XYZ file of C-alpha atoms in Angstrom:
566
model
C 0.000 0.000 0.000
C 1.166 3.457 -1.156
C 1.576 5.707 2.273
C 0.461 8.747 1.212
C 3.314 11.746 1.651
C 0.692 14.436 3.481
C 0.585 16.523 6.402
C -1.910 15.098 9.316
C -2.336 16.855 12.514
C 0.683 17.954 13.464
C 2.196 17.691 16.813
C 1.336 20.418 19.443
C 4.490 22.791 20.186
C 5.488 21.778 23.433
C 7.743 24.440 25.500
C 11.302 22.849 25.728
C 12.841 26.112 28.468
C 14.998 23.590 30.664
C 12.986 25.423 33.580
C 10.326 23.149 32.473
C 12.286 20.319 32.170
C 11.474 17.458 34.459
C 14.303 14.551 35.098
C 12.344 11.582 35.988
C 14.367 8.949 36.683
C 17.692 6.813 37.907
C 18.178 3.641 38.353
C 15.344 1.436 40.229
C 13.249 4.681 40.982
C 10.018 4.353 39.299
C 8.813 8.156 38.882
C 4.775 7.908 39.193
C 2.728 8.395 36.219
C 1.242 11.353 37.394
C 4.399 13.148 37.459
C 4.601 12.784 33.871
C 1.703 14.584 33.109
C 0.720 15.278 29.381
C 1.234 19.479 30.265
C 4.702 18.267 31.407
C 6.011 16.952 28.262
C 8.117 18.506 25.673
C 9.666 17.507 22.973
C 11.971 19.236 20.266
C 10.733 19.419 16.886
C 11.584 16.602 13.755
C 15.336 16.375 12.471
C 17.010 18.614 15.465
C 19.398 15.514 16.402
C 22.690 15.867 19.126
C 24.801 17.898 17.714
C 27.407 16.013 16.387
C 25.676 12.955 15.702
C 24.289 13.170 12.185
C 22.265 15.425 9.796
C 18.519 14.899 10.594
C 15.113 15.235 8.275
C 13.068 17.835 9.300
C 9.502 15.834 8.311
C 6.530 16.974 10.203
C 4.049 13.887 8.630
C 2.577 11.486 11.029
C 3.192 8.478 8.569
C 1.202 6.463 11.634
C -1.912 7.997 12.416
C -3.899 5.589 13.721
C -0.996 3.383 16.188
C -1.050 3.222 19.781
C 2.354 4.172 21.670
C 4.492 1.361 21.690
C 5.198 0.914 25.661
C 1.812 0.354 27.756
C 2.537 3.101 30.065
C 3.946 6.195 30.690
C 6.118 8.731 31.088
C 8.749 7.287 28.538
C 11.793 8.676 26.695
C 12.584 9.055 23.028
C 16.689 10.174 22.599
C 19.487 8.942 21.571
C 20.877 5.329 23.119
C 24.211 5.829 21.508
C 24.846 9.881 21.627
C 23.496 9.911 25.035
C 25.323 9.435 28.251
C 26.206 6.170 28.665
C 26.237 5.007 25.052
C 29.318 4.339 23.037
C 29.899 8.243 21.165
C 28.331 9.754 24.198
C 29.636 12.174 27.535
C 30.644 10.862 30.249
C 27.950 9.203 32.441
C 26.140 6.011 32.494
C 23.026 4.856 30.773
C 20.543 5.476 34.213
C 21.735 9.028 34.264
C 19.089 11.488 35.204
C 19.362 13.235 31.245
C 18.326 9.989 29.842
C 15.029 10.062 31.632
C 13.801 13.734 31.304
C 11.955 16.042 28.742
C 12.440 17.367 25.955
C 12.139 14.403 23.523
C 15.033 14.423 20.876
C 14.809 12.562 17.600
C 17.493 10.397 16.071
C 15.958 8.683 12.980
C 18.528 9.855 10.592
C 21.375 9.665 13.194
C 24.538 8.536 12.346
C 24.688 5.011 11.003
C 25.825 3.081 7.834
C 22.421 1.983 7.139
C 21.123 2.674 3.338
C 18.034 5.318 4.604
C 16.973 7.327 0.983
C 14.655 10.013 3.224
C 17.373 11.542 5.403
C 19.772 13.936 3.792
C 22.714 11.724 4.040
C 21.175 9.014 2.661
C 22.366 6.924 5.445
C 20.706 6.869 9.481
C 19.354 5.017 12.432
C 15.758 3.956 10.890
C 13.808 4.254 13.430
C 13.896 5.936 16.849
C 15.100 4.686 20.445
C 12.684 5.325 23.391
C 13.555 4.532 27.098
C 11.105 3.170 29.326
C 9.827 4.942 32.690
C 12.751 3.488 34.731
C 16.358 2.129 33.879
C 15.278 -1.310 34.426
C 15.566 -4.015 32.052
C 12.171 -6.554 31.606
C 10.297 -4.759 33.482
C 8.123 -2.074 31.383
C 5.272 -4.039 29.031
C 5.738 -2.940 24.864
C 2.619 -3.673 22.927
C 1.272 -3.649 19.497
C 0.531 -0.669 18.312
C -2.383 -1.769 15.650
C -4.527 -4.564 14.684
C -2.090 -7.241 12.702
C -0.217 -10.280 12.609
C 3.451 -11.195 13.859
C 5.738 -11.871 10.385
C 8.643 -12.150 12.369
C 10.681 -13.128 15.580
C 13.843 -12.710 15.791
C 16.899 -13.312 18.126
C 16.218 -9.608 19.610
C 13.535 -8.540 16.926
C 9.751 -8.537 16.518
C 7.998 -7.211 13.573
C 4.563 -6.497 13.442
C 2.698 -5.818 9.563
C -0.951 -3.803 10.132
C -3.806 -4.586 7.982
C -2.419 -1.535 5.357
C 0.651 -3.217 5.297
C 2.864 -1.033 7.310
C 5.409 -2.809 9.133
C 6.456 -1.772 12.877
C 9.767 -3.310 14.177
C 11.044 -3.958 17.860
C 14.396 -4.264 18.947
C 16.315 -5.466 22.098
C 13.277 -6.833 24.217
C 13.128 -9.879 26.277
C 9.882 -11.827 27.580
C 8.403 -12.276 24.044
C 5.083 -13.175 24.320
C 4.386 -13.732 20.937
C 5.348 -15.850 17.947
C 5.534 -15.884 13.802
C 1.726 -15.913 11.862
C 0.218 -14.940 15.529
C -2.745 -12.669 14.898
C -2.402 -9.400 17.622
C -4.937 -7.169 19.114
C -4.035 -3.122 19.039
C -2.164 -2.566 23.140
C -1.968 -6.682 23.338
C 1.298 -6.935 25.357
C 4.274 -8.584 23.037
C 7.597 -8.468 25.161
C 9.248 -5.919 27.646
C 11.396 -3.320 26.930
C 15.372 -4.470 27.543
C 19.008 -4.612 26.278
C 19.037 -7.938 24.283
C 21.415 -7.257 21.446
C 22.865 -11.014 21.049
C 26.608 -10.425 21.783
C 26.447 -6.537 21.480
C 25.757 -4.353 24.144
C 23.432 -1.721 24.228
C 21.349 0.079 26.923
C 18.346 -0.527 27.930
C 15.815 1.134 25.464
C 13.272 -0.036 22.675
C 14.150 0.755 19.278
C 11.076 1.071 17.221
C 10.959 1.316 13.320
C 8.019 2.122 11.009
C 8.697 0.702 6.916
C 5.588 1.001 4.267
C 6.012 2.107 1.022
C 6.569 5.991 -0.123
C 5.675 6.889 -3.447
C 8.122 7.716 -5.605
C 10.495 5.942 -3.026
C 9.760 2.187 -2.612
C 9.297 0.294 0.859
C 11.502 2.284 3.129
C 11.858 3.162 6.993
C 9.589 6.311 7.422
C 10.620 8.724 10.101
C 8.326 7.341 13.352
C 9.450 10.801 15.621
C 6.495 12.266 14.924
C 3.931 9.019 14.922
C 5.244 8.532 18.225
C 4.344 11.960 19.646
C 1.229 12.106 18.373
C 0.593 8.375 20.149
C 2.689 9.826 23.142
C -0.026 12.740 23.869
C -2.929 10.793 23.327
C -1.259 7.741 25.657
C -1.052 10.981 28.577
C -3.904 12.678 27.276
C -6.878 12.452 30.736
C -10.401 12.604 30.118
C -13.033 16.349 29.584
C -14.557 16.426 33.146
C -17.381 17.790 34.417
C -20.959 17.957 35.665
C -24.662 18.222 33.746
C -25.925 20.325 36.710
C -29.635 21.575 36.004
C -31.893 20.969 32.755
C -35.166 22.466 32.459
C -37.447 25.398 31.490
C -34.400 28.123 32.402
C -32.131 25.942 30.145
C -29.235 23.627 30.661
C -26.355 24.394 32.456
C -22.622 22.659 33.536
C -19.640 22.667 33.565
C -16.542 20.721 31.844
C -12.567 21.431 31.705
C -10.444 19.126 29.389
C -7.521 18.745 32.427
C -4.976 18.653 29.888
C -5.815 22.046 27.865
C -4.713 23.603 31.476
C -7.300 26.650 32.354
C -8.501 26.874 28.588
C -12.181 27.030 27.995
C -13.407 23.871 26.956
C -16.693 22.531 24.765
C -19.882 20.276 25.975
C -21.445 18.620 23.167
C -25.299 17.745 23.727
C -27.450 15.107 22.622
C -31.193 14.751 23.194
C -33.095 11.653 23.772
C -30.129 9.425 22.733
C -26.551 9.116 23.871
C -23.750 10.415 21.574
C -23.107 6.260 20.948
C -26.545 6.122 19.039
C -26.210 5.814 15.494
C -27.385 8.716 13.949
C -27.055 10.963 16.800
C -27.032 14.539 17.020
C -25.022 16.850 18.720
C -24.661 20.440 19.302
C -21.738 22.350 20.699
C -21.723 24.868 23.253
C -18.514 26.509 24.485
C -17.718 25.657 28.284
C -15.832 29.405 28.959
C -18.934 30.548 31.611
C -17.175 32.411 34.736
C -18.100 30.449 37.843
C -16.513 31.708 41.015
C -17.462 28.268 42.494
C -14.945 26.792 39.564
C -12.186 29.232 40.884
C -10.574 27.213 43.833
C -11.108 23.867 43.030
C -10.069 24.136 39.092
C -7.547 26.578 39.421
C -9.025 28.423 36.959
C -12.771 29.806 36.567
C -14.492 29.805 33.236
C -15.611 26.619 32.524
C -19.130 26.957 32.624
C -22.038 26.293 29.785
C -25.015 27.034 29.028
C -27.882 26.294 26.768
C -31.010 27.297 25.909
C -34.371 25.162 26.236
C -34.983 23.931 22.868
C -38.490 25.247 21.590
C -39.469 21.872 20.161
C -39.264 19.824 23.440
C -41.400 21.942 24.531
C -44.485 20.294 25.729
C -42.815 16.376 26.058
C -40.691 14.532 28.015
C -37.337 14.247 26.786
C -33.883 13.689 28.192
C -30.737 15.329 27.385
C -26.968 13.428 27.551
C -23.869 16.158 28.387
C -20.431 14.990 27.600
C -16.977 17.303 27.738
C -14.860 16.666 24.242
C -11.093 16.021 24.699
C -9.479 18.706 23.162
C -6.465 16.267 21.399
C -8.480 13.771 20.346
C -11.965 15.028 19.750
C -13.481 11.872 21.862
C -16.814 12.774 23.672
C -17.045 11.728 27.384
C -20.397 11.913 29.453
C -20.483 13.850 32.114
C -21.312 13.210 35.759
C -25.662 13.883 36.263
C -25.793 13.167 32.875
C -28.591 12.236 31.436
C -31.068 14.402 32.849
C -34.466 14.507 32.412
C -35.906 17.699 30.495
C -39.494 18.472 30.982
C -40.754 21.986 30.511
C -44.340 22.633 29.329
C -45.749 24.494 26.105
C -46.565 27.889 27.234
C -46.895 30.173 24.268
C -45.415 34.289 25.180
C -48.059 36.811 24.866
C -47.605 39.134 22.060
C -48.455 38.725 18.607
C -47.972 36.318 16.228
C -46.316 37.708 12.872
C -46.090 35.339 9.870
C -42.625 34.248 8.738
C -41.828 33.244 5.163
C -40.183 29.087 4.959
C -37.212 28.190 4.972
C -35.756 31.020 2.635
C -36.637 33.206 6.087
C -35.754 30.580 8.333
C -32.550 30.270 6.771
C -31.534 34.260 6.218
C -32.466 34.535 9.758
C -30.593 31.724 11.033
C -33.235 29.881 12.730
C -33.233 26.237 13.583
C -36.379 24.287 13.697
C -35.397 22.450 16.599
C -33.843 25.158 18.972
C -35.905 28.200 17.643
C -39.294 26.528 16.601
C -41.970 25.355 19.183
C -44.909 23.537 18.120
C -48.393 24.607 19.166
C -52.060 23.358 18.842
C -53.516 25.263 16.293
C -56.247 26.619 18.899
C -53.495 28.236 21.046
C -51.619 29.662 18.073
C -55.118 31.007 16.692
C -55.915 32.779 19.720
C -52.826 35.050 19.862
C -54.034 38.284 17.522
C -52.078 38.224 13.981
C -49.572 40.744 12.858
C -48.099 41.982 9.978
C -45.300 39.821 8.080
C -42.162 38.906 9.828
C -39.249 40.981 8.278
C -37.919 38.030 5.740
C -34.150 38.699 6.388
C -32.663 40.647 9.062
C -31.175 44.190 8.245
C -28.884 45.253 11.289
C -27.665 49.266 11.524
C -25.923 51.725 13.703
C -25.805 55.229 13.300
C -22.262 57.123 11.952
C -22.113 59.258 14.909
C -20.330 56.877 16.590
C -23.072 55.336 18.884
C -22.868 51.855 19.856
C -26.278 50.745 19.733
C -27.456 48.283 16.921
C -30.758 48.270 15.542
C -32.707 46.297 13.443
C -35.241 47.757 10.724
C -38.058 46.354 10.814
C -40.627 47.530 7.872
C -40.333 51.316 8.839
C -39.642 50.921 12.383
C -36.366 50.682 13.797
C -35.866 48.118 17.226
C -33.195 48.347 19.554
C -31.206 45.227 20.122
C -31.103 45.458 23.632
C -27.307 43.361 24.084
C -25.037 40.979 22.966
C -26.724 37.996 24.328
C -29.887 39.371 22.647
C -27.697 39.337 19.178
C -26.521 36.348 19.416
C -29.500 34.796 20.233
C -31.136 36.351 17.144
C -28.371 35.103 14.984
C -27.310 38.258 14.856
C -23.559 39.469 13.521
C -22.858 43.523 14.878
C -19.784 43.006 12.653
C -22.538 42.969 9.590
C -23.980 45.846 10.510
C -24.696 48.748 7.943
C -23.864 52.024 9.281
C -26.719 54.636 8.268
C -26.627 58.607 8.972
C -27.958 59.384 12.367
C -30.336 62.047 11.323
C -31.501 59.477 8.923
C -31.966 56.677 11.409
C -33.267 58.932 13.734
C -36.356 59.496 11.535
C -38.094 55.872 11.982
C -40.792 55.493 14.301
C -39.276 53.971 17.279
C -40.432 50.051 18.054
C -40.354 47.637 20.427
C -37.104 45.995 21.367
C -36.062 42.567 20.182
C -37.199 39.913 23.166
C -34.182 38.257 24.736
C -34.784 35.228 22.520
C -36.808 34.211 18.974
C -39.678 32.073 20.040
C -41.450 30.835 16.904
C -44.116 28.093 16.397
C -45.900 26.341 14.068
C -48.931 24.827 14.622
C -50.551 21.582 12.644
C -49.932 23.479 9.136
C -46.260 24.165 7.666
C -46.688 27.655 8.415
C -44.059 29.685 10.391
C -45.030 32.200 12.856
C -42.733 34.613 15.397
C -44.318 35.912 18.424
C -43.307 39.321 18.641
C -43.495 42.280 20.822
C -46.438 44.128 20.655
C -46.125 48.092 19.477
C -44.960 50.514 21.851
C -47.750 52.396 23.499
C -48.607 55.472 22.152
C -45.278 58.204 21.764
C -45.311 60.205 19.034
C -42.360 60.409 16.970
C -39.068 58.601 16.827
C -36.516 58.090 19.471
C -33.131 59.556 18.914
C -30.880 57.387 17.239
C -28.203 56.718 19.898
C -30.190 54.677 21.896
C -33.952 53.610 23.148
C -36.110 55.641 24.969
C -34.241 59.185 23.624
C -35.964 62.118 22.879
C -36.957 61.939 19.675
C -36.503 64.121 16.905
C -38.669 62.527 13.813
C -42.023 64.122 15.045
C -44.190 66.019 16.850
C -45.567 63.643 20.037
C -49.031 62.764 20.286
C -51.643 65.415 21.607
C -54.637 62.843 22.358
C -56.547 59.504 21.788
C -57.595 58.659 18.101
C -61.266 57.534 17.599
C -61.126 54.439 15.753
C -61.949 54.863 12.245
C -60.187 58.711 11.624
C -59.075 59.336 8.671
C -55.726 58.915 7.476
C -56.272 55.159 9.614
C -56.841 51.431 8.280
C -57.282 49.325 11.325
C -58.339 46.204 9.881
C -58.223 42.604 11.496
C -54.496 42.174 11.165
C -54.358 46.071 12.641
C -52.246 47.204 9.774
C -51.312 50.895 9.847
C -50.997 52.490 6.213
C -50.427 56.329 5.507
C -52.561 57.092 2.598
C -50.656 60.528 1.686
C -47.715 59.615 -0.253
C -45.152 61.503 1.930
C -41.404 59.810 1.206
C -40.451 56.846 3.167
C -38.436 56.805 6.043
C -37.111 53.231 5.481
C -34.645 51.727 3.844
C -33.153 53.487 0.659
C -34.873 51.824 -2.272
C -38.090 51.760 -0.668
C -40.911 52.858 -3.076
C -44.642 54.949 -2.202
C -45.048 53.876 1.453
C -43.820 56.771 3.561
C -44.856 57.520 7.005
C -46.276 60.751 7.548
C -45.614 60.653 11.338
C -48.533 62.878 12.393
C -50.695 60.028 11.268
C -48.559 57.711 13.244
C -48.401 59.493 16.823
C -52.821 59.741 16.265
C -52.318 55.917 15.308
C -51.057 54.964 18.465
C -53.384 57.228 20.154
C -55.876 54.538 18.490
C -54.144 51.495 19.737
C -54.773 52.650 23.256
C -58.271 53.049 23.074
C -58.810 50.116 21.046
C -56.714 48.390 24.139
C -59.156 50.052 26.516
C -61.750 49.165 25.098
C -61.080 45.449 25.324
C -60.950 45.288 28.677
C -57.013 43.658 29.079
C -58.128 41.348 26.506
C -55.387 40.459 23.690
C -56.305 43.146 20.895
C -54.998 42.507 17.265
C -51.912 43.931 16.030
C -51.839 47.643 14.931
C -49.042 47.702 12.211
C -46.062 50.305 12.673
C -44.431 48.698 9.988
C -44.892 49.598 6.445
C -46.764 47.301 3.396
């Protein structure tokens, strides 16, 4: 099989400051695992060998993506056998010395040697790279398969192991062989321990590991394993996402997970409803875990680790369950957190307001909207009884004004709505960053309406149809609010001097309440806009209208009386 010559995912950078260095061993002291944490390691990068011993290749592929590290456990020790102290071209020392058995990593696959190796510059090296167990102690750390395959060969000090692709992985200098020629292995199924057996030769104590498949272009060659083995390395230290699914409900959902090795970096919780995350076809849906809690602070080291969801609008009504899980930041794996699953029950209770039509999914899609988070489902009855406005705007059309103001509004037929915040944005699917910046005077003008809700609630009922339960008007100002911000003293007309009777001219409230201005003054919208101005006279006595007919219904839901133009 033709290995193809591509970049994967290449190694982290890893700081290599000798401050950070940690020596981990000497002889017959077994450092504990957790000393050798993954935010501990280091390693330089591809091709920087000793100095002195060779000219190295400077090859950032992970020709192994899929292997396991070759030694079962942890911490462990890729450098140089020979170059290093205690090997035959190397300082003064002896093999257990503390240098042998600390960070950084060093590679030597195209050190020195007389071997025929066509990748490294020389065209002669080391093939493969030598790795020193947790302890200088020979036979006693476990080396293991590092894929699926079958044993081709044992040798007097060599096992070689081809994978299902065809790659072969060669170990040297073990004793305890546990395996044998044609045996079929299982990926971390132990196959000797990591020693010195060299047949007459000495050597230290060390694996040497090779990796051979075939190169295009090149033939069947020893690939350089350095970074393979990091890769493997980080994902053998790598710990678990932890956390906790903490409440579920009507409010929302809310946790917490930190991926332990990421240090204090915000993390992600990936939900699933109804099903776990193992379920074929499952769903999920990220949500960044970077919430300050202060009750995180002490016991995390670090505080904002926190996340939070909203209740989907389609569960609304039913009895449903939702799975948590933190995702490992190096390997993408999804683990379930503790309190998870958690029951989520919240029952269908429609906003008041009124319920605007929305176009399909053309709308639902320049909006942003998702049927499942933003979409609740109603029985037609309940849906009916809310009074009907005027269309839902069928894309969203963000502003500011150019004096420099930082509020963000959205036009809305000839009205323009203050969105209240950034949680209000982003809840809206809103992007400030795509906001078109109008002159203030200009935005100024518009008749001032309600402000966005915190959240879209939208619902359909037994029909197709789309609806979004909006705000009702604003009671009855006249004029627009000054552009910098809500509630501003206007400066787009006069206020209103009274209470409208229903029916005056220069009105049309019909059943869906729609407001028209019948006098052909120039629009206030946006530019483009063609025969429906506002004459905003009309509009203060409209509002002046809306009261009464509000009065006149006693507190009862009254239909919609349109601000917004045809």
């Amino acid at each position: 099989m033709i290995a193809p010559l591509r970049p994967l995912r290449p190694p982290r950078p890893r700081p290599t400051a000798l401050a950070s260095l940690i020596a981990t061993a000497t002889l017959a002291l077994a450092l504990p695992p957790s000393a050798a944490a993954a935010n501990s390691f280091s390693y330089r990068p591809a091709g920087e060998l000793l100095p002195g011993s060779g000219e190295g290749r400077a090859d950032d592929i992970v020709y192994a993506p899929s292997m396991r590290f070759p030694l079962e456990e942890g911490p462990a020790f890729a450098n140089s056998q020979v170059y290093g102290k205690g090997g035959n071209a190397g300082p003064a020392g002896g093999q257990c010395d503390r240098d042998n058995y600390a960070y950084p990593w060093r590679d030597n696959y195209c050190e020195s040697r007389s071997w025929e190796m066509p990748l490294c510059p020389s065209g002669t090296g080391h093939q493969g790279q030598d790795i020193r167990p947790a302890t200088c102690e020979a036979g006693r750390h476990w080396v293991v398969a590092v894929v699926d395959g079958t044993i081709t060969s044992v040798g007097g000090y060599s096992v070689y192991l081809t994978g299902e692709d065809g790659t072969r992985y060669d170990y040297l200098h073990m004793s305890d062989v546990q395996v044998s020629p044609g045996q079929d292995v299982s990926r971390g199924e132990r196959i000797g321990r990591v020693s010195n057996v060299y047949g007459s030769t000495p050597t230290t104590i060390h694996l040497h590991f090779n990796v051979r498949q075939s190169v295009s272009g090149v033939g069947v060659v020893y690939v350089p394993p350095y970074t393979s083995l990091v890769a493997s390395y980080e994902a053998l230290l790598n710990e678990p996402p932890e956390g906790a699914l903490e409440t579920a409900g009507c409010s929302g959902i809310a946790g917490w997970t930190r991926d332990p090795d990421a240090e204090s970096a915000p993390g992600d919780a990936r939900l699933y409803f109804d099903v776990p995350a193992t379920e074929e076809g499952a769903e999920g849906y990220s949500f960044p875990a970077d919430v300050r809690r202060d009750d995180l602070c002490e016991p995390l080291g670090s505080c904002a680790h926190g996340f939070e969801a909203p209740m989907p609008l389609s569960l609304l009504g039913g009895d449903h369950a939702v799975h948590a899980y933190g995702v490992d930041a190096l390997s993408g794996e999804e683990v379930e957190l503790e309190g998870s699953p958690r029951p989520l029950e919240c029952p269908l209770d429609l906003p008041s307001g009124v319920r605007r039509p929305l176009g399909g999914d053309g709308a639902l899609d320049a909006w942003g909207f998702s049927r499942f988070w933003d979409v609740a489902i109603a029985p037609d009855a309940e849906l009916l009884a809310l009074p009907e406005g005027d269309a839902f705007p069928s894309s969203p059309l963000l502003v500011r004004a150019d004096d420099g103001a930082a509020s963000l509004w959205l036009i809305d037929g000839a009205e323009r709505r203050a969105v209240p915040d950034a949680e209000a944005a982003a809840a809206w699917h809103l992007d400030p960053g795509e906001a078109v910046v109008w002159p203030a005077a200009r935005l100024a003008a518009l008749p001032l309406g309600p402000a966005l809700r915190p959240r879209p609630f939208l619902v359909r009922g037994s029909g197709p149809a789309l609806h979004v339960i909006d705000a009702p008007p604003l009671p009855g100002e006249g004029g627009g609010a000054g552009a910098g911000g809500a509630g501003e003293a206007g400066s787009g007309g006069a206020p209103a001097t009274g209470d409208a009777e229903e029916g005056a001219p220069g009105t049309n409230i019909g059943v869906h309440g729609q407001l028209r201005c019948e006098c052909g003054a120039a629009g206030a919208g946006a530019e483009g806009s063609a025969g429906t101005g506002w004459q905003l006279g009309l509009f203060a006595a409209a509002l002046g209208a809306a009261r009464t007919r509000r009065r006149a219904g006693g507190g009862a839901r009254a239909g919609r009386l349109s601000l917004r133009g045809s």
